[in-house]
């Protein structure tokens, strides 16, 4: 029985092996040149793309399970070691058999934006330069910019630079992109 994906390639040979056994696999890709890969038949590129995506999904799930198991095994001991060291966050090390476990609990700091803005105004009102104390950044969400009237947009235009993102190409069988 062929899978739905394999049946899309039935016109290109045996549905169980649409290409000869010597065709490149995902494991071969790191050793091949970009031009060599680019010259492969589109059907094989589609299969390789699907296989890579499935491998990434499987590997992410495996990583999440392993990280969860490590947390189950070491979180309590790491918390105890961190407390004994007088630390709320940061990196601590302890031994487990012949191995050293490195447990890092990063510090995440969130700032109340409204209160920071008020502090910046107080610093400015006192005649000091707020840039000596805080980093100030202005952002305009593209959705808001697009909704502005032309007159307002024109005023902001000199401060706006548009750069392209990363090109993403997906190969989908015809009729499969709906």
CSV table of C-alpha atoms in Angstrom, one decimal:
chain,number,residue,atom,x,y,z
A,1,UNK,CA,0.0,0.0,0.0
A,2,UNK,CA,1.3,3.4,-0.9
A,3,UNK,CA,1.0,6.5,1.3
A,4,UNK,CA,-0.8,9.5,0.0
A,5,UNK,CA,2.5,11.3,-0.4
A,6,UNK,CA,4.1,8.3,-2.3
A,7,UNK,CA,1.1,8.1,-4.7
A,8,UNK,CA,1.9,11.6,-5.9
A,9,UNK,CA,5.1,10.1,-7.3
A,10,UNK,CA,3.6,7.0,-8.9
A,11,UNK,CA,4.0,8.5,-12.4
A,12,UNK,CA,7.7,8.7,-11.8
A,13,UNK,CA,8.4,5.0,-11.2
A,14,UNK,CA,7.7,2.4,-8.5
A,15,UNK,CA,5.6,4.0,-5.7
A,16,UNK,CA,7.7,2.3,-3.1
A,17,UNK,CA,10.9,3.5,-4.6
A,18,UNK,CA,10.4,6.4,-6.9
A,19,UNK,CA,14.1,6.7,-7.5
A,20,UNK,CA,17.1,4.3,-7.8
A,21,UNK,CA,18.7,3.1,-4.6
A,22,UNK,CA,21.7,5.3,-5.2
A,23,UNK,CA,19.8,8.5,-4.9
A,24,UNK,CA,20.9,10.9,-2.1
A,25,UNK,CA,19.2,10.6,1.3
A,26,UNK,CA,18.9,13.2,4.1
A,27,UNK,CA,22.1,11.7,5.6
A,28,UNK,CA,24.0,12.4,2.4
A,29,UNK,CA,23.0,16.1,2.1
A,30,UNK,CA,25.8,17.6,4.3
A,31,UNK,CA,28.4,16.0,2.0
A,32,UNK,CA,26.9,17.3,-1.2
A,33,UNK,CA,27.4,20.7,-2.8
A,34,UNK,CA,24.5,23.1,-3.1
A,35,UNK,CA,24.7,22.9,-6.9
A,36,UNK,CA,24.5,19.1,-6.9
A,37,UNK,CA,21.5,19.2,-4.6
A,38,UNK,CA,19.9,21.9,-6.7
A,39,UNK,CA,20.2,19.7,-9.8
A,40,UNK,CA,18.2,16.8,-8.3
A,41,UNK,CA,14.8,16.1,-9.8
A,42,UNK,CA,12.0,18.2,-8.2
A,43,UNK,CA,10.3,15.0,-7.0
A,44,UNK,CA,13.4,13.9,-5.0
A,45,UNK,CA,13.8,17.5,-3.6
A,46,UNK,CA,10.2,17.3,-2.4
A,47,UNK,CA,10.8,13.9,-0.7
A,48,UNK,CA,14.0,15.2,0.9
A,49,UNK,CA,12.3,18.3,2.1
A,50,UNK,CA,9.5,16.3,3.7
A,51,UNK,CA,12.0,13.8,5.2
A,52,UNK,CA,14.1,16.7,6.7
A,53,UNK,CA,10.9,18.3,8.1
A,54,UNK,CA,9.8,15.0,9.7
A,55,UNK,CA,13.3,14.4,11.1
A,56,UNK,CA,13.4,17.9,12.6
A,57,UNK,CA,9.9,17.4,14.2
A,58,UNK,CA,11.0,14.0,15.6
A,59,UNK,CA,14.3,15.3,16.9
A,60,UNK,CA,12.5,18.3,18.6
A,61,UNK,CA,10.1,15.9,20.3
A,62,UNK,CA,13.1,13.7,21.4
A,63,UNK,CA,14.9,16.7,22.7
A,64,UNK,CA,11.9,17.9,24.7
A,65,UNK,CA,11.5,14.4,26.2
A,66,UNK,CA,15.2,14.2,27.1
A,67,UNK,CA,15.2,17.7,28.6
A,68,UNK,CA,12.1,16.9,30.6
A,69,UNK,CA,13.7,13.7,31.9
A,70,UNK,CA,16.9,15.7,32.9
A,71,UNK,CA,14.7,18.2,34.7
A,72,UNK,CA,12.9,15.4,36.6
A,73,UNK,CA,16.3,13.9,37.5
A,74,UNK,CA,18.3,17.0,38.4
A,75,UNK,CA,15.9,20.0,39.2
A,76,UNK,CA,15.6,19.3,42.9
A,77,UNK,CA,19.3,18.8,43.4
A,78,UNK,CA,20.2,21.8,41.3
A,79,UNK,CA,17.8,23.9,43.4
A,80,UNK,CA,19.4,22.6,46.6
A,81,UNK,CA,22.9,23.3,45.2
A,82,UNK,CA,21.9,26.8,44.1
A,83,UNK,CA,20.3,27.6,47.5
A,84,UNK,CA,23.5,26.3,49.3
A,85,UNK,CA,25.5,28.7,47.1
A,86,UNK,CA,23.2,31.6,47.9
A,87,UNK,CA,22.1,32.0,44.3
A,88,UNK,CA,18.6,32.4,42.9
A,89,UNK,CA,19.7,32.1,39.3
A,90,UNK,CA,22.8,31.3,37.4
A,91,UNK,CA,25.0,28.3,36.7
A,92,UNK,CA,25.9,25.7,39.3
A,93,UNK,CA,27.9,22.5,38.9
A,94,UNK,CA,27.7,19.2,40.8
A,95,UNK,CA,28.9,15.7,40.3
A,96,UNK,CA,26.9,12.6,39.4
A,97,UNK,CA,29.2,9.6,39.2
A,98,UNK,CA,32.0,10.3,36.8
A,99,UNK,CA,30.1,13.3,35.2
A,100,UNK,CA,29.7,16.9,36.1
A,101,UNK,CA,26.2,18.2,35.8
A,102,UNK,CA,26.0,21.9,34.8
A,103,UNK,CA,22.6,23.4,35.6
A,104,UNK,CA,21.9,26.9,34.4
A,105,UNK,CA,18.8,28.8,35.5
A,106,UNK,CA,19.0,32.0,33.5
A,107,UNK,CA,17.8,35.3,34.9
A,108,UNK,CA,14.8,36.8,33.0
A,109,UNK,CA,14.1,40.4,33.8
A,110,UNK,CA,10.9,42.2,32.6
A,111,UNK,CA,10.5,45.9,33.0
A,112,UNK,CA,7.2,47.7,33.3
A,113,UNK,CA,7.3,49.9,30.2
A,114,UNK,CA,4.9,52.6,31.6
A,115,UNK,CA,7.0,53.0,34.8
A,116,UNK,CA,10.2,53.1,32.8
A,117,UNK,CA,8.8,55.8,30.6
A,118,UNK,CA,7.8,57.8,33.7
A,119,UNK,CA,11.4,57.4,35.0
A,120,UNK,CA,12.8,58.5,31.7
A,121,UNK,CA,10.7,61.7,31.9
A,122,UNK,CA,11.8,62.3,35.5
A,123,UNK,CA,15.4,62.0,34.5
A,124,UNK,CA,14.9,64.3,31.5
A,125,UNK,CA,13.0,66.8,33.7
A,126,UNK,CA,15.9,66.8,36.1
A,127,UNK,CA,18.2,67.9,33.3
A,128,UNK,CA,20.0,64.6,33.0
A,129,UNK,CA,20.4,62.4,29.9
A,130,UNK,CA,18.2,59.2,30.2
A,131,UNK,CA,20.4,57.5,27.6
A,132,UNK,CA,23.1,57.2,30.4
A,133,UNK,CA,20.7,55.0,32.4
A,134,UNK,CA,18.4,53.2,30.0
A,135,UNK,CA,18.4,52.0,26.4
A,136,UNK,CA,15.6,53.7,24.5
A,137,UNK,CA,14.2,52.1,21.4
A,138,UNK,CA,11.2,53.1,19.3
A,139,UNK,CA,9.3,50.5,17.2
A,140,UNK,CA,6.4,50.8,14.8
A,141,UNK,CA,4.4,47.6,14.2
A,142,UNK,CA,4.0,47.2,10.5
A,143,UNK,CA,0.3,46.6,10.9
A,144,UNK,CA,-0.2,50.0,12.5
A,145,UNK,CA,2.0,51.7,9.9
A,146,UNK,CA,-0.1,50.2,7.1
A,147,UNK,CA,-3.3,51.6,8.7
A,148,UNK,CA,-2.0,55.2,9.0
A,149,UNK,CA,-3.2,57.9,6.7
A,150,UNK,CA,-0.8,58.8,3.9
A,151,UNK,CA,0.2,62.2,5.5
A,152,UNK,CA,1.3,60.5,8.7
A,153,UNK,CA,3.1,57.7,6.8
A,154,UNK,CA,5.0,60.3,4.7
A,155,UNK,CA,6.4,61.9,7.9
A,156,UNK,CA,7.8,58.6,9.1
A,157,UNK,CA,9.0,57.4,5.7
A,158,UNK,CA,12.6,58.8,6.1
A,159,UNK,CA,13.0,56.8,9.4
A,160,UNK,CA,11.8,53.5,7.8
A,161,UNK,CA,14.0,50.9,6.1
A,162,UNK,CA,12.6,47.8,4.6
A,163,UNK,CA,14.8,44.7,4.4
A,164,UNK,CA,13.8,41.4,3.0
A,165,UNK,CA,13.6,38.4,5.3
A,166,UNK,CA,14.9,34.9,4.6
A,167,UNK,CA,13.6,33.3,1.5
A,168,UNK,CA,11.6,30.1,2.3
A,169,UNK,CA,10.8,27.7,-0.5
A,170,UNK,CA,8.4,24.8,0.0
A,171,UNK,CA,7.8,22.1,-2.7
A,172,UNK,CA,4.2,20.9,-2.7
A,173,UNK,CA,2.6,18.5,-5.1
A,174,UNK,CA,0.2,20.3,-7.5
A,175,UNK,CA,-3.2,20.4,-5.9
A,176,UNK,CA,-1.7,19.9,-2.5
A,177,UNK,CA,-1.3,23.6,-1.6
A,178,UNK,CA,-4.9,24.4,-0.8
